[in-house]
Coordinates of N, CA and C in Angstrom, one line a residue:
M1 N 0.9 -1.2 0.0 CA 0.0 0.0 0.0 C 0.9 1.2 0.0
H2 N 0.6 2.1 -0.9 CA 1.4 3.4 -1.0 C 0.6 4.5 -0.3
L3 N 1.2 5.2 0.7 CA 0.5 6.2 1.5 C 0.6 7.5 0.8
P4 N -0.5 8.3 0.9 CA -0.5 9.6 0.3 C 0.6 10.5 1.1
K5 N 1.1 11.5 0.4 CA 2.2 12.3 1.0 C 1.7 12.9 2.3
T6 N 0.5 13.4 2.4 CA 0.1 14.0 3.7 C 0.1 13.0 4.8
F7 N -0.2 11.8 4.5 CA -0.2 10.7 5.5 C 1.2 10.4 6.0
R8 N 2.1 10.4 5.1 CA 3.5 10.0 5.4 C 4.2 11.2 6.2
Q9 N 3.7 12.4 6.2 CA 4.3 13.5 6.9 C 3.9 13.7 8.3
I10 N 3.0 12.9 8.8 CA 2.7 13.1 10.2 C 3.8 12.6 11.0
S11 N 4.2 13.5 11.9 CA 5.4 13.2 12.8 C 4.9 12.4 14.0
L12 N 5.8 11.6 14.5 CA 5.4 10.7 15.6 C 6.3 11.0 16.9
P13 N 6.1 12.2 17.5 CA 6.8 12.4 18.7 C 6.3 11.5 19.8
L14 N 7.1 11.2 20.8 CA 6.6 10.4 21.9 C 5.6 11.2 22.7
M15 N 4.6 10.6 23.1 CA 3.6 11.3 23.9 C 4.2 11.6 25.3
K16 N 4.2 12.8 25.7 CA 4.6 13.1 27.1 C 3.6 12.7 28.1
P17 N 4.1 12.2 29.2 CA 3.1 11.8 30.3 C 2.3 13.0 30.7
L18 N 1.0 12.7 30.8 CA 0.1 13.8 31.1 C -0.3 13.7 32.6
T19 N -0.5 14.8 33.2 CA -0.9 14.9 34.6 C -2.4 15.0 34.7
E20 N -3.0 14.8 35.8 CA -4.4 14.9 36.0 C -4.8 16.3 35.7
H21 N -4.1 17.3 36.2 CA -4.5 18.7 35.9 C -4.4 19.0 34.4
V22 N -3.4 18.5 33.7 CA -3.3 18.8 32.3 C -4.5 18.2 31.5
I23 N -4.8 16.9 31.9 CA -6.0 16.2 31.3 C -7.3 17.0 31.5
R24 N -7.5 17.3 32.8 CA -8.8 18.1 33.1 C -8.9 19.4 32.3
T25 N -7.8 20.1 32.2 CA -7.9 21.4 31.5 C -7.9 21.2 29.9
A26 N -7.7 20.0 29.5 CA -7.6 19.8 28.0 C -8.9 19.5 27.3
F27 N -9.9 19.2 28.2 CA -11.2 18.8 27.5 C -11.8 19.9 26.7
V28 N -12.2 19.6 25.5 CA -12.8 20.6 24.6 C -14.3 20.4 24.4
N29 N -14.9 19.4 24.8 CA -16.3 19.2 24.6 C -17.1 18.9 25.8
C30 N -16.7 19.5 26.9 CA -17.5 19.5 28.1 C -17.2 20.7 29.0
T31 N -18.1 21.0 29.9 CA -17.8 22.2 30.7 C -16.6 22.0 31.7
K32 N -16.2 23.0 32.2 CA -15.0 23.0 33.2 C -15.5 22.2 34.5
G33 N -16.8 22.3 34.8 CA -17.3 21.6 36.0 C -17.4 20.1 35.7
E34 N -17.8 19.7 34.5 CA -17.9 18.3 34.1 C -16.5 17.7 34.1
A35 N -15.5 18.5 33.6 CA -14.1 18.0 33.5 C -13.5 17.8 34.9
K36 N -14.0 18.7 35.8 CA -13.5 18.6 37.2 C -14.0 17.4 37.9
R37 N -15.2 17.0 37.6 CA -15.9 15.9 38.3 C -15.6 14.5 37.6
L38 N -15.2 14.5 36.4 CA -15.0 13.2 35.7 C -13.9 12.3 36.3
S39 N -13.9 11.1 36.1 CA -12.9 10.1 36.7 C -11.7 10.1 35.8
V40 N -10.6 10.4 36.4 CA -9.3 10.3 35.7 C -8.5 9.2 36.3
P41 N -7.8 8.4 35.5 CA -7.1 7.2 36.1 C -6.1 7.6 37.1
R42 N -6.1 6.8 38.2 CA -5.2 7.1 39.3 C -3.7 6.7 39.1
D43 N -3.6 5.8 38.1 CA -2.2 5.2 37.8 C -1.5 5.9 36.6
L44 N -1.6 7.2 36.4 CA -1.1 7.9 35.3 C 0.5 7.7 35.2
A45 N 1.1 7.7 36.4 CA 2.6 7.5 36.4 C 3.0 6.1 35.9
E46 N 2.2 5.1 36.0 CA 2.5 3.7 35.6 C 2.1 3.5 34.1
R47 N 1.4 4.3 33.5 CA 1.0 4.1 32.1 C 2.2 4.0 31.2
P48 N 2.1 3.1 30.1 CA 3.2 3.0 29.2 C 3.3 4.1 28.2
W49 N 3.7 5.3 28.6 CA 3.6 6.5 27.8 C 4.4 6.4 26.5
D50 N 5.5 5.7 26.5 CA 6.3 5.5 25.2 C 5.5 4.7 24.2
D51 N 4.5 4.0 24.6 CA 3.7 3.2 23.6 C 2.3 3.8 23.4
L52 N 2.1 5.0 23.8 CA 0.8 5.6 23.6 C 0.8 6.8 22.7
D53 N -0.2 6.8 21.8 CA -0.4 7.9 20.9 C -1.5 8.7 21.5
F54 N -2.3 8.1 22.3 CA -3.4 8.7 23.2 C -3.6 7.8 24.4
L55 N -4.2 8.5 25.4 CA -4.6 7.8 26.6 C -6.1 7.7 26.6
G56 N -6.6 6.5 26.6 CA -8.0 6.3 26.6 C -8.4 5.5 27.9
W57 N -9.6 5.8 28.4 CA -10.1 5.0 29.6 C -11.6 5.2 29.7
R58 N -12.2 4.1 30.3 CA -13.6 4.1 30.6 C -13.8 4.5 32.0
D59 N -14.9 5.2 32.3 CA -15.2 5.7 33.6 C -15.7 4.5 34.4
P60 N -15.0 4.1 35.5 CA -15.6 3.0 36.4 C -16.9 3.3 37.0
Q61 N -17.2 4.5 37.3 CA -18.4 4.9 38.0 C -19.6 5.1 37.0
A62 N -19.2 5.3 35.7 CA -20.3 5.5 34.7 C -19.9 4.7 33.5
P63 N -20.4 3.5 33.4 CA -20.0 2.6 32.2 C -20.3 3.1 30.9
D64 N -21.2 4.0 30.8 CA -21.5 4.6 29.4 C -20.7 5.8 29.0
R65 N -19.6 6.1 29.8 CA -18.7 7.2 29.5 C -17.3 6.7 29.4
A66 N -16.6 7.3 28.5 CA -15.2 7.1 28.2 C -14.5 8.3 27.9
Y67 N -13.2 8.4 27.9 CA -12.5 9.6 27.7 C -11.2 9.3 27.0
L68 N -10.7 10.3 26.2 CA -9.4 10.1 25.6 C -8.6 11.4 25.7
A69 N -7.3 11.4 25.8 CA -6.5 12.5 25.9 C -5.3 12.3 25.0
T70 N -4.9 13.3 24.3 CA -3.7 13.2 23.4 C -3.1 14.5 23.2
E71 N -2.0 14.6 22.5 CA -1.3 15.8 22.1 C -1.5 16.0 20.6
L72 N -2.0 17.1 20.2 CA -2.1 17.4 18.7 C -1.5 18.8 18.6
D73 N -0.6 18.9 17.6 CA 0.0 20.2 17.3 C 0.7 20.7 18.6
G74 N 1.2 19.9 19.4 CA 2.0 20.3 20.6 C 1.2 20.7 21.8
R75 N -0.2 20.6 21.7 CA -1.0 20.9 22.8 C -1.9 19.7 23.2
P76 N -2.2 19.6 24.5 CA -3.1 18.5 24.9 C -4.5 18.8 24.5
V77 N -5.2 17.7 24.2 CA -6.6 17.8 23.8 C -7.3 16.5 24.4
A78 N -8.4 16.7 25.1 CA -9.1 15.6 25.7 C -10.6 15.7 25.2
L79 N -11.2 14.5 25.1 CA -12.6 14.4 24.6 C -13.4 13.5 25.7
A80 N -14.6 13.9 25.9 CA -15.5 13.1 26.7 C -16.4 12.4 25.6
L81 N -16.6 11.1 25.8 CA -17.2 10.2 24.9 C -18.4 9.5 25.6
R82 N -19.4 9.2 24.9 CA -20.5 8.4 25.3 C -20.4 7.1 24.5
C83 N -20.7 6.0 25.2 CA -20.6 4.6 24.6 C -21.5 3.7 25.3
P84 N -21.8 2.6 24.6 CA -22.7 1.6 25.3 C -21.9 0.9 26.4
S85 N -22.7 0.5 27.4 CA -22.1 -0.2 28.5 C -21.6 -1.5 28.1
A86 N -20.7 -2.1 28.9 CA -20.0 -3.4 28.5 C -21.1 -4.5 28.3
T87 N -22.2 -4.5 29.0 CA -23.2 -5.5 28.8 C -23.9 -5.4 27.4
S88 N -23.8 -4.3 26.7 CA -24.5 -4.2 25.4 C -23.6 -4.3 24.3
W89 N -22.3 -4.7 24.5 CA -21.4 -4.9 23.4 C -22.0 -6.0 22.5
Q90 N -21.9 -5.9 21.3 CA -22.4 -7.0 20.4 C -21.4 -8.1 20.2
T91 N -21.8 -9.2 19.8 CA -20.8 -10.3 19.7 C -20.4 -10.6 18.2
R92 N -20.8 -9.7 17.3 CA -20.3 -9.9 15.9 C -18.8 -9.2 15.8
R93 N -18.2 -9.6 14.8 CA -16.8 -9.1 14.6 C -16.9 -7.7 13.9
S94 N -16.2 -6.8 14.5 CA -16.1 -5.4 14.0 C -14.7 -4.9 14.0
M95 N -14.5 -3.8 13.2 CA -13.2 -3.2 13.1 C -13.1 -1.8 13.7
C96 N -12.1 -1.5 14.5 CA -11.9 -0.2 15.1 C -11.5 0.8 13.9
S97 N -12.2 1.9 13.9 CA -11.8 2.9 12.8 C -10.6 3.7 13.1
M98 N -10.0 3.5 14.3 CA -8.8 4.3 14.6 C -7.6 3.4 14.3
C99 N -7.5 2.2 14.8 CA -6.3 1.3 14.7 C -6.5 0.2 13.7
M100 N -7.7 -0.1 13.2 CA -7.9 -1.1 12.3 C -7.8 -2.5 12.9
T101 N -8.0 -2.6 14.2 CA -8.0 -3.9 14.9 C -9.4 -4.4 14.8
T102 N -9.5 -5.8 14.5 CA -10.9 -6.4 14.5 C -11.0 -7.1 15.9
H103 N -12.2 -7.0 16.4 CA -12.6 -7.7 17.6 C -13.9 -8.4 17.5
T104 N -14.1 -9.4 18.3 CA -15.5 -9.9 18.4 C -16.1 -9.3 19.7
G105 N -17.1 -8.4 19.5 CA -17.8 -7.8 20.6 C -17.1 -6.8 21.3
C106 N -15.9 -6.3 20.9 CA -15.2 -5.3 21.7 C -14.9 -4.0 20.9
V107 N -15.8 -3.7 20.0 CA -15.7 -2.4 19.3 C -17.0 -1.7 19.6
S108 N -17.0 -0.4 20.0 CA -18.2 0.3 20.4 C -18.2 1.6 19.6
L109 N -19.4 2.1 19.3 CA -19.6 3.4 18.8 C -19.4 4.4 19.9
M110 N -18.3 5.2 19.8 CA -18.0 6.2 20.8 C -18.5 7.5 20.1
V111 N -19.3 8.2 20.9 CA -19.9 9.4 20.4 C -19.4 10.6 21.3
A112 N -18.9 11.7 20.6 CA -18.5 12.9 21.3 C -19.3 14.0 20.9
A113 N -19.7 14.8 21.9 CA -20.5 16.0 21.7 C -19.5 16.9 20.9
K114 N -20.0 17.7 20.0 CA -19.1 18.7 19.3 C -18.7 19.8 20.3
A115 N -17.6 20.4 20.1 CA -17.1 21.5 20.9 C -17.9 22.7 20.7
G116 N -18.1 23.5 21.7 CA -18.7 24.9 21.5 C -20.1 24.8 21.4
K117 N -20.7 25.8 20.6 CA -22.1 26.0 20.5 C -22.8 24.8 19.8
A118 N -22.1 24.2 18.8 CA -22.7 23.1 18.1 C -23.0 21.9 19.1
G119 N -22.1 21.7 20.1 CA -22.3 20.7 21.1 C -23.4 21.0 22.0
Q120 N -23.5 22.3 22.3 CA -24.6 22.8 23.3 C -25.9 22.6 22.6
Q121 N -26.0 22.6 21.3 CA -27.2 22.4 20.5 C -27.5 20.9 20.3
G122 N -26.6 20.1 20.8 CA -26.8 18.6 20.7 C -26.2 17.9 19.5
N123 N -25.3 18.6 18.8 CA -24.6 17.9 17.7 C -23.5 17.1 18.2
S124 N -23.2 16.0 17.5 CA -22.2 15.1 18.0 C -21.5 14.4 16.8
V125 N -20.5 13.7 17.1 CA -19.7 13.0 16.1 C -19.4 11.6 16.7
G126 N -19.4 10.5 15.9 CA -19.1 9.2 16.4 C -18.1 8.5 15.6
A127 N -17.5 7.5 16.2 CA -16.6 6.6 15.5 C -16.5 5.3 16.2
Y128 N -16.4 4.2 15.4 CA -16.3 2.9 16.0 C -14.8 2.7 16.5
M129 N -14.7 2.4 17.8 CA -13.4 2.4 18.4 C -13.3 1.1 19.3
C130 N -12.1 0.7 19.6 CA -11.8 -0.4 20.5 C -12.5 0.0 21.8
S131 N -13.3 -0.9 22.4 CA -14.1 -0.6 23.5 C -13.2 -0.2 24.7
D132 N -12.0 -0.8 24.8 CA -11.2 -0.5 26.0 C -10.2 0.7 25.6
L133 N -10.3 1.3 24.4 CA -9.6 2.4 24.0 C -8.0 2.1 24.1
A134 N -7.6 1.0 23.8 CA -6.2 0.5 23.9 C -5.6 0.4 22.5
C135 N -6.1 1.2 21.6 CA -5.6 1.1 20.2 C -4.1 1.2 20.1
P136 N -3.4 2.1 20.7 CA -1.9 2.2 20.6 C -1.3 0.9 21.0
L137 N -1.8 0.2 22.0 CA -1.2 -1.1 22.4 C -1.5 -2.2 21.4
Y138 N -2.7 -2.2 20.8 CA -3.0 -3.2 19.8 C -2.1 -3.0 18.6
V139 N -1.9 -1.8 18.1 CA -1.1 -1.5 16.9 C 0.3 -2.0 17.1
R140 N 0.8 -1.8 18.3 CA 2.2 -2.2 18.6 C 2.4 -3.6 19.1
G141 N 1.3 -4.3 19.2 CA 1.4 -5.7 19.6 C 1.7 -5.9 21.0
K142 N 1.4 -4.8 21.9 CA 1.6 -4.9 23.3 C 0.4 -5.5 24.0
K143 N -0.7 -5.5 23.3 CA -2.0 -6.1 23.8 C -2.5 -7.0 22.8
D144 N -2.9 -8.1 23.1 CA -3.5 -9.1 22.1 C -5.0 -9.1 22.1
A145 N -5.5 -8.9 20.9 CA -7.0 -8.9 20.7 C -7.5 -10.2 20.2
G146 N -6.6 -11.2 20.1 CA -7.0 -12.5 19.7 C -6.6 -12.9 18.3
I147 N -6.9 -14.1 17.9 CA -6.6 -14.6 16.6 C -7.4 -13.8 15.5
G148 N -6.7 -13.4 14.5 CA -7.3 -12.6 13.4 C -7.6 -11.2 13.7
A149 N -7.1 -10.7 14.8 CA -7.4 -9.3 15.2 C -6.7 -8.3 14.3
R150 N -5.5 -8.7 14.0 CA -4.6 -7.8 13.1 C -4.5 -8.4 11.8
L151 N -5.2 -7.9 10.8 CA -5.1 -8.4 9.5 C -3.8 -8.2 8.8
P152 N -3.3 -9.1 8.0 CA -2.0 -8.9 7.3 C -2.0 -7.7 6.5
E153 N -0.9 -6.9 6.7 CA -0.8 -5.6 5.9 C 0.7 -5.5 5.5
S154 N 1.0 -4.7 4.5 CA 2.3 -4.5 4.1 C 2.9 -3.2 4.7
L155 N 2.1 -2.6 5.5 CA 2.6 -1.4 6.3 C 3.6 -1.7 7.3
T156 N 4.5 -0.8 7.5 CA 5.5 -0.9 8.6 C 4.8 -0.5 9.9
L157 N 5.4 -0.9 11.1 CA 4.8 -0.5 12.3 C 4.6 1.0 12.4
E158 N 5.6 1.7 12.0 CA 5.6 3.2 12.0 C 4.4 3.7 11.1
E159 N 4.2 3.1 9.9 CA 3.1 3.5 9.1 C 1.7 3.2 9.7
K160 N 1.6 2.1 10.5 CA 0.4 1.8 11.2 C 0.1 2.7 12.3
I161 N 1.2 3.1 13.0 CA 1.1 4.2 14.1 C 0.6 5.4 13.5
Q162 N 1.3 5.9 12.3 CA 0.9 7.1 11.6 C -0.6 7.1 11.3
R163 N -1.0 6.0 10.7 CA -2.4 5.8 10.4 C -3.3 6.0 11.5
T164 N -3.0 5.4 12.6 CA -3.8 5.6 13.9 C -3.9 7.0 14.4
V165 N -2.7 7.7 14.3 CA -2.6 9.1 14.7 C -3.4 9.9 13.8
A166 N -3.3 9.7 12.5 CA -4.1 10.4 11.5 C -5.6 10.2 11.7
N167 N -6.0 9.0 12.0 CA -7.5 8.8 12.2 C -7.9 9.4 13.5
L168 N -7.1 9.4 14.5 CA -7.5 10.1 15.7 C -7.6 11.6 15.5
A169 N -6.6 12.1 14.8 CA -6.6 13.6 14.5 C -7.8 14.0 13.7
A170 N -8.2 13.2 12.8 CA -9.4 13.5 11.9 C -10.7 13.4 12.8
F171 N -10.7 12.5 13.8 CA -11.8 12.5 14.6 C -11.9 13.7 15.6
V172 N -10.8 14.1 16.1 CA -10.7 15.3 17.0 C -11.1 16.5 16.2
A173 N -10.6 16.6 14.9 CA -10.9 17.7 14.1 C -12.4 17.8 13.8
K174 N -13.1 16.7 13.7 CA -14.6 16.7 13.5 C -15.3 17.2 14.7
V175 N -14.7 16.8 15.9 CA -15.4 17.3 17.2 C -15.1 18.7 17.4
T176 N -14.0 19.3 17.0 CA -13.7 20.7 17.3 C -14.1 21.6 16.2
A177 N -14.5 21.1 15.1 CA -14.9 21.9 13.9 C -16.1 22.7 14.1

């Protein structure tokens, strides 16, 4: 597969470890009060930051909520997402639109309210994503999604990472547009 020039030019700087304060202030599609109250992982220092293009997590107190935080253009950006609870995951095989990993029953439609006035009016954007938001680990082979989860490709690992970052950036751009 030959990648378009714009796809190849995405740089892959290592993601810097994010603090709870940085994550909370980076949310673009919820109020400051909501960002202050949401659940942030307590184990941020132990996360494998060198293997992450974004940090994603599900809210243990609210199973229908998930969050992701990343750095785009040198600044942190975080999104609040709505998703089906774990009990409603379907058992058919689906593909994540971020990392292109296929799962049986572990891909969910993640919906983000648009940023600003559009979000206040109820507009949203959705994408099918790994239900555990561990896309960077699946791409790098650090987490196993089972037999047949990673389809054979001629892309290098760096190109797969670039594709995941580009897909994430496109999703964030839709939310913030």
